[in-house]
Short mmCIF file of C-alpha atoms in Angstrom, two decimals:
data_model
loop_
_atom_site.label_atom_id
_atom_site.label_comp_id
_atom_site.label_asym_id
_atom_site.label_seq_id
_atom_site.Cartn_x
_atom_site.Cartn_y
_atom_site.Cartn_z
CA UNK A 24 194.15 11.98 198.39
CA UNK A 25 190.90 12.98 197.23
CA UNK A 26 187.57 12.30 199.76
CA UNK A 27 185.72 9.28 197.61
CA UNK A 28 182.90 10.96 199.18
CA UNK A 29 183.00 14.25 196.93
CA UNK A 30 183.57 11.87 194.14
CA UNK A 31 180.63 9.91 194.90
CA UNK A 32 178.06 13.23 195.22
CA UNK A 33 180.01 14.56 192.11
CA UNK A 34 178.18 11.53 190.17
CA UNK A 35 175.06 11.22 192.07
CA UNK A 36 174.70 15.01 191.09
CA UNK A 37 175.16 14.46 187.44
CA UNK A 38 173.18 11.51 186.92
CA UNK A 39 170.64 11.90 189.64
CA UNK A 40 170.72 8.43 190.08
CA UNK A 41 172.22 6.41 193.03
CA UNK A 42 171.92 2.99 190.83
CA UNK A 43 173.65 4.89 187.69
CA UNK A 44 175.93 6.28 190.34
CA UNK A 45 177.07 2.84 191.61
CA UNK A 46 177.59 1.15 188.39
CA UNK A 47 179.70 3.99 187.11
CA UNK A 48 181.77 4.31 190.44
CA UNK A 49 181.63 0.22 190.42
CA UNK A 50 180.72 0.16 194.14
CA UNK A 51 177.39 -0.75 195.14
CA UNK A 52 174.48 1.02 195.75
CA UNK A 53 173.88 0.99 199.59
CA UNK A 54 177.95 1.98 199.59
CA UNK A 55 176.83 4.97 197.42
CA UNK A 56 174.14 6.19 200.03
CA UNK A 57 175.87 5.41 202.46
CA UNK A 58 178.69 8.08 201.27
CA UNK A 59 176.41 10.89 200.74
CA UNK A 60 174.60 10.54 204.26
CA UNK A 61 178.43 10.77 205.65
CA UNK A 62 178.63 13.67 203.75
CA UNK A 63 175.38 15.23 204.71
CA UNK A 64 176.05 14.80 207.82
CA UNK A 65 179.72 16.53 207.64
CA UNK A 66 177.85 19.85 205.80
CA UNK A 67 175.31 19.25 208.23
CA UNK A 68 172.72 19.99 205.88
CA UNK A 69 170.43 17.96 202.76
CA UNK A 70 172.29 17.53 199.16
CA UNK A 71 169.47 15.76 197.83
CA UNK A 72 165.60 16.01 197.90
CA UNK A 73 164.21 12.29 197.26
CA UNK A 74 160.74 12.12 195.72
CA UNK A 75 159.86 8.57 195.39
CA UNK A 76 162.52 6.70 192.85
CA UNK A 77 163.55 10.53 191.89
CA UNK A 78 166.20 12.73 193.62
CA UNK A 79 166.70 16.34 192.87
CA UNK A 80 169.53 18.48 194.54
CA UNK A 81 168.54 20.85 197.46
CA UNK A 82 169.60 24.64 196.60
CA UNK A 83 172.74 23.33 199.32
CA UNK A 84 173.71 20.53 196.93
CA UNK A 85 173.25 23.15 193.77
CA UNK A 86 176.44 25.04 195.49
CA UNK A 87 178.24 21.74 196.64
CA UNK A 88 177.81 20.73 193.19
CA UNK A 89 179.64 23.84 191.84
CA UNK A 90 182.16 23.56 194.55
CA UNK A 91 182.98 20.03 193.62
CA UNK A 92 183.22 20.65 190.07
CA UNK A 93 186.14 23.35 190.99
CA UNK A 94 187.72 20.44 193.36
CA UNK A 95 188.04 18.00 191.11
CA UNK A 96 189.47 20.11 187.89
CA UNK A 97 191.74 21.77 190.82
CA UNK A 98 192.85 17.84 191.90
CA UNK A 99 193.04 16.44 188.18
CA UNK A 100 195.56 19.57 187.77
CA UNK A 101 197.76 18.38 190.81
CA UNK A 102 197.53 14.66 189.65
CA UNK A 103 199.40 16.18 186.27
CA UNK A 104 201.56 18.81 187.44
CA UNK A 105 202.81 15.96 190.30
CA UNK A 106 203.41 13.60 187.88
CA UNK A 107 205.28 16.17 184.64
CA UNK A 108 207.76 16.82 187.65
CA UNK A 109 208.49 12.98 187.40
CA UNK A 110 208.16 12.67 183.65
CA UNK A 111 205.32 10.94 183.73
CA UNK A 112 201.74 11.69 182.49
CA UNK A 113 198.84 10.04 184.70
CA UNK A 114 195.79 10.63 185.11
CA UNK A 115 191.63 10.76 183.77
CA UNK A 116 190.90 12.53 180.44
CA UNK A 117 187.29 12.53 179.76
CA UNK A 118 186.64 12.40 175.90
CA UNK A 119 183.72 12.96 173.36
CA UNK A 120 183.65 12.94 169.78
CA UNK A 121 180.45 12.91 167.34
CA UNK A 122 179.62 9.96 165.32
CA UNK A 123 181.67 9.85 162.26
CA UNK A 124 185.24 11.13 164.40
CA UNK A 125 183.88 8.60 167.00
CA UNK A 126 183.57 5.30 164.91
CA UNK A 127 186.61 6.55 162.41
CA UNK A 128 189.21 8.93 163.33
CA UNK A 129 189.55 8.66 166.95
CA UNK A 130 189.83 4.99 167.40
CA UNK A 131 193.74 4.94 165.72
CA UNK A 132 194.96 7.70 167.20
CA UNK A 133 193.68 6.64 170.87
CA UNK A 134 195.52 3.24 170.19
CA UNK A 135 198.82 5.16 169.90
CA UNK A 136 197.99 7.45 172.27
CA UNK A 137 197.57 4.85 174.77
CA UNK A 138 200.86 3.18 173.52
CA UNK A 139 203.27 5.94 174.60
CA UNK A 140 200.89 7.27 178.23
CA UNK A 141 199.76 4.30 179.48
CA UNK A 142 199.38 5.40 182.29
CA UNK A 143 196.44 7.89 180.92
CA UNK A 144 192.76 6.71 181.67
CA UNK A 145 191.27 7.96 178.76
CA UNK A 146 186.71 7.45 178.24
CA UNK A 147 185.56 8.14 175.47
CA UNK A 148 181.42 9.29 174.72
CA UNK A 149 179.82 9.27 171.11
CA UNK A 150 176.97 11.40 170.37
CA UNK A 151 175.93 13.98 167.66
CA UNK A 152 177.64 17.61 167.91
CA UNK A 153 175.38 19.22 170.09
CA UNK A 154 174.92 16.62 172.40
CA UNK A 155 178.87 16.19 173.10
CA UNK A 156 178.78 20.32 173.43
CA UNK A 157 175.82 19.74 175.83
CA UNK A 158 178.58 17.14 177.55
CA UNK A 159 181.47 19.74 177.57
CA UNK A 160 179.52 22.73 178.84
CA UNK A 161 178.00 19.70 181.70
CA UNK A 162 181.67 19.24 182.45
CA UNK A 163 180.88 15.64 182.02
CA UNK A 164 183.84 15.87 179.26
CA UNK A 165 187.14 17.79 179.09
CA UNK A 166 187.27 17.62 175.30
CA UNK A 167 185.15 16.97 172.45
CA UNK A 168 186.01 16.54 168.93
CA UNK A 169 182.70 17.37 166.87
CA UNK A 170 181.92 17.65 162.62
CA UNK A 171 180.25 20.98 162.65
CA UNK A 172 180.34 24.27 165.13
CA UNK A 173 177.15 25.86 166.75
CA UNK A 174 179.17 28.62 167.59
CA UNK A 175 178.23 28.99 171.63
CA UNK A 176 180.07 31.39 173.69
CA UNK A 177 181.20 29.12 176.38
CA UNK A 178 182.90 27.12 174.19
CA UNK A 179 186.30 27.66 172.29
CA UNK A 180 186.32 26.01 169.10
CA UNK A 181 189.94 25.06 167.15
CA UNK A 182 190.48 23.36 164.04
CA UNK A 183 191.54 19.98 164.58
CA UNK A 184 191.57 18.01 161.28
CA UNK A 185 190.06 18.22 157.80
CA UNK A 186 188.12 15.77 156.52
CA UNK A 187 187.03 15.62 152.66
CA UNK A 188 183.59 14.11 151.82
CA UNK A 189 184.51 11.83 148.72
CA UNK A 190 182.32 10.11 145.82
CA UNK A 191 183.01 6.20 146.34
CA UNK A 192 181.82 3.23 143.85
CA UNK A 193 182.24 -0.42 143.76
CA UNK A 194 185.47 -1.74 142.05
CA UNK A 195 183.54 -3.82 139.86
CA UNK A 196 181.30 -1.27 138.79
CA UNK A 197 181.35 0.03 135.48
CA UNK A 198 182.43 3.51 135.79
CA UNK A 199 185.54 2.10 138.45
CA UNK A 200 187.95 2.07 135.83
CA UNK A 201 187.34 6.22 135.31
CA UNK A 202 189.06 8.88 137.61
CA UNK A 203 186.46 11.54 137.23
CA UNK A 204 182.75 12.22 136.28
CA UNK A 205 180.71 15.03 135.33
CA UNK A 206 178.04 16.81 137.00
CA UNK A 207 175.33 15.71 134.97
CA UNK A 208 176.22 11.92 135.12
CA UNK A 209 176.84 11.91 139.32
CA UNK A 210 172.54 13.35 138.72
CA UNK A 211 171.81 10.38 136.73
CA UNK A 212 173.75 7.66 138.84
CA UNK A 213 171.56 6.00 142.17
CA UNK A 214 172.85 7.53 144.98
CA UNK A 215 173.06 6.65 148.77
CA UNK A 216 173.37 9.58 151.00
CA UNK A 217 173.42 10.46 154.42
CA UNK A 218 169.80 10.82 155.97
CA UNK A 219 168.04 13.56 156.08
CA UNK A 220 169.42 16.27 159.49
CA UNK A 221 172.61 14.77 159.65
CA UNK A 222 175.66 16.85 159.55
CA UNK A 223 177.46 15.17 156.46
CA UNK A 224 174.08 15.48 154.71
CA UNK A 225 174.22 18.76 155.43
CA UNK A 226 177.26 19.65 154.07
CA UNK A 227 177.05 17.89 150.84
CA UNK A 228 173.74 20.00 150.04
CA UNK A 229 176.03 23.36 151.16
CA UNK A 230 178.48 22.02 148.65
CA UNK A 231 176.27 21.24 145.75
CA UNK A 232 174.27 24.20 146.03
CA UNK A 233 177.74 26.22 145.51
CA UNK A 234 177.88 24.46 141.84
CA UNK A 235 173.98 24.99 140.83
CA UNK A 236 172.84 21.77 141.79
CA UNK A 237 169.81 20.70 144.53
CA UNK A 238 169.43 17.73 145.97
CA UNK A 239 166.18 17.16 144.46
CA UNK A 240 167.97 17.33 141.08
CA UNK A 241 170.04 13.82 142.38
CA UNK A 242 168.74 10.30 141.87
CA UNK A 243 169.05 9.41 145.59
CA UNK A 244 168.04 5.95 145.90
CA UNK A 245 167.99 5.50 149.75
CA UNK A 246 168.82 7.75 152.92
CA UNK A 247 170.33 5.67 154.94
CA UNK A 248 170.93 6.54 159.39
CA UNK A 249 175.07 5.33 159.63
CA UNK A 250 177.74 5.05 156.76
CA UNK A 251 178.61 1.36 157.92
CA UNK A 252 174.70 1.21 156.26
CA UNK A 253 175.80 2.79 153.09
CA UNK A 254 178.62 0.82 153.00
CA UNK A 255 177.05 -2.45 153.67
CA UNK A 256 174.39 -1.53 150.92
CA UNK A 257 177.53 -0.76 148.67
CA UNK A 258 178.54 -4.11 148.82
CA UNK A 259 175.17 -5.48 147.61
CA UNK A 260 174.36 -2.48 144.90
CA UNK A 261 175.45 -0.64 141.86
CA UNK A 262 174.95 2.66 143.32
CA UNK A 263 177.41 5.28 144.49
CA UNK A 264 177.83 6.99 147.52
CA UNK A 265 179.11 10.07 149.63
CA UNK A 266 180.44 9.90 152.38
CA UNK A 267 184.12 10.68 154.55
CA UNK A 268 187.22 9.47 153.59
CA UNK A 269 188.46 8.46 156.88
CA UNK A 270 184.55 6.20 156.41
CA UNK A 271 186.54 4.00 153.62
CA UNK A 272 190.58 4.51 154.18
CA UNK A 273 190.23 1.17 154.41
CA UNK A 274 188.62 0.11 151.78
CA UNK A 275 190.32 2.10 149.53
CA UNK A 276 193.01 0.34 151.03
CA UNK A 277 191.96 -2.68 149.51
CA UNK A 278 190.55 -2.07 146.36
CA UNK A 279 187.16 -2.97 147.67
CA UNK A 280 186.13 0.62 146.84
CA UNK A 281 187.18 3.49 144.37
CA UNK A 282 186.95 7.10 144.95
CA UNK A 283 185.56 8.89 141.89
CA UNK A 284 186.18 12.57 141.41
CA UNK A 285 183.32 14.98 140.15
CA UNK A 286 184.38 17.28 137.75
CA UNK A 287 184.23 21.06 139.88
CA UNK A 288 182.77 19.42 143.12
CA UNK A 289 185.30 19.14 146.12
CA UNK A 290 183.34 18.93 149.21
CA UNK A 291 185.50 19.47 152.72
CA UNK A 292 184.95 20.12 155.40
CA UNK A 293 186.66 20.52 158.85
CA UNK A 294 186.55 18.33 162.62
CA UNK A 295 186.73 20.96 165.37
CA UNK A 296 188.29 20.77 168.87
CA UNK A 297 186.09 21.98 171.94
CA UNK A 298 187.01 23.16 174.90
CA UNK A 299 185.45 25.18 177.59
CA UNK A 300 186.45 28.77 177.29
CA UNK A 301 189.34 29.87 179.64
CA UNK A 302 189.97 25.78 180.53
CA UNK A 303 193.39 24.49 180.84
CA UNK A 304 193.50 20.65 181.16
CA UNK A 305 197.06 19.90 180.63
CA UNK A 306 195.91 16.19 179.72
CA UNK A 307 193.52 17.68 177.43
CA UNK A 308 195.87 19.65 175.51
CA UNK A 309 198.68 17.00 175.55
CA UNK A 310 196.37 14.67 174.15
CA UNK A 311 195.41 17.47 170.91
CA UNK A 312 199.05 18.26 170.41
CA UNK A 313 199.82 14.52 170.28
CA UNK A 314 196.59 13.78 167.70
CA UNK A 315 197.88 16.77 165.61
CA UNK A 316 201.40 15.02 165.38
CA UNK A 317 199.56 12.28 164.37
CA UNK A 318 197.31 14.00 161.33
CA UNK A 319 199.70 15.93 160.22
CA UNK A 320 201.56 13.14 158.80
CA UNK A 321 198.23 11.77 157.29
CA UNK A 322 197.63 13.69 153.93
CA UNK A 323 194.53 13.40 152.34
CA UNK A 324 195.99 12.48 148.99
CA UNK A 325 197.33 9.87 150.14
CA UNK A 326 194.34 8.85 152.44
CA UNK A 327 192.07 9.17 149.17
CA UNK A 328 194.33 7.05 146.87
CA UNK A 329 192.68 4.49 145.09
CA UNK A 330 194.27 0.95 145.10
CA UNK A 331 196.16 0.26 141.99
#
């Protein structure tokens, strides 16, 4: 129903690109230029300005871009409403999610999500929270799912799920057998953390400061850019580490790892849903009520439960 032609200026426009254009749109690239000159020639006017290997849109393709943007949303609406009247759920819902919700609590939920609407074409970007905002207010996405909030006007931020940063140590090591430490021995202990700007980083040193204690005042032994890193270090060292739960459900799972409590330190924080202010993708917000089902029934005590 929907002119492949819009479609195909839609992503020229956003990537500014006719070869990035054709790979995404899996067509090739003369096909792709030959689509906007059709449509060129229907406005009767340039879309793009072409500078050697770079294009730029004209101020015509500026308001064509705008104007598509509206189409599309408007025809992704149909697609839905069209198909609820059939009981069905169809369609594309364009997903991003920051690092940590990307590699760890997305993934299961998208497996059963995909289980019951099949029928759902669901893409999924990873970045760091202000890039996937950056994505959302691009309209590239429809939701994100980010660790922290920046708090920008345009977007509508909702709680989505709660995630607890938690102390985790080797089962062979020798303070596994214990349920809880003190302050003064998580100082003395080698620690892996986080590195330095990322958002779980960040909240740890919110966290500890709210007990007296700087990270300066830690023995960190490494930074360290991904928590599949820490956790491969774990596996090779004595020290301990912070990092999410969801990070090492798994290995908690298994035994592989123990969480260690530290006496008057809980550090939480929350995952946030982002959506456009004054949006309303249906597929959007069937997917959130559906992940919601999904936590809900996912308590962190249990999630945080060391193998016995």
């Amino acid at each position: 129903m929907l002119d492949f032609r819009l479609k195909v200026f839609y992503t020229v426009a956003k990537r500014l690109s006719f070869t990035k254009a054709a790979a995404e749109l899996f067509i090739t690239q003369p096909a792709v230029s030959k689509h906007i000159h059709e449509l060129e020639q229907q406005l009767s006017t340039a879309l793009f300005e072409r500078k050697g290997n770079q294009i730029s849109l004209t101020p015509a393709g500026q308001i064509t871009l705008r104007h598509a943007e509206t189409i599309l949303a408007t025809y992704r609406q149909l697609e839905y409403d069209l198909n609820a009247l059939k009981g069905q759920y169809a369609g594309l819902l364009r997903l991003g999610a920051s690092s940590t919700v990307a590699q760890y609590v997305i993934p299961p939920v998208l497996a059963r999500f995909h289980q019951q609407y099949a029928d759902v074409n669901v893409s999924l970007l990873n970045g760091n929270t202000q890039q996937i905002e950056h994505e959302l207010l691009n309209k590239d996405i429809e939701l994100g799912i980010v660790e922290g909030r920046t708090r920008h006007h345009d977007i509508r931020y909702t709680s989505f799920v709660q995630d607890e940063i938690v102390l985790v140590v080797r089962a062979d090591h020798p303070l596994a057998g214990r349920d809880e430490i003190s302050l003064d021995e998580l100082k003395a202990q080698p620690l892996l953390l986080r590195e330095r700007g990322s958002g779980t980083l960040e909240v740890i040193e919110y966290a500890l400061r709210q007990v007296g204690v700087r990270l300066t005042d830690l023995t960190v032994e490494m930074y360290l850019g991904s928590t599949e890193s820490i956790k491969a270090y774990l596996t090779q060292s004595p020290c301990l580490a912070l990092v999410s739960v969801y990070a090492v459900k798994n290995e908690l799972q298994a035994g592989v790892l123990r969480v260690l409590d530290v006496q008057g330190l809980t550090i939480r924080r929350d995952f946030y849903a982002i959506q456009l202010q004054g949006a309303n993708e249906q597929l959007a917000e069937t997917f959130l009520r559906f992940a919601r089902r999904h936590y809900a029934d996912l308590t962190q005590p249990g999630m945080r439960k060391n193998a016995r």
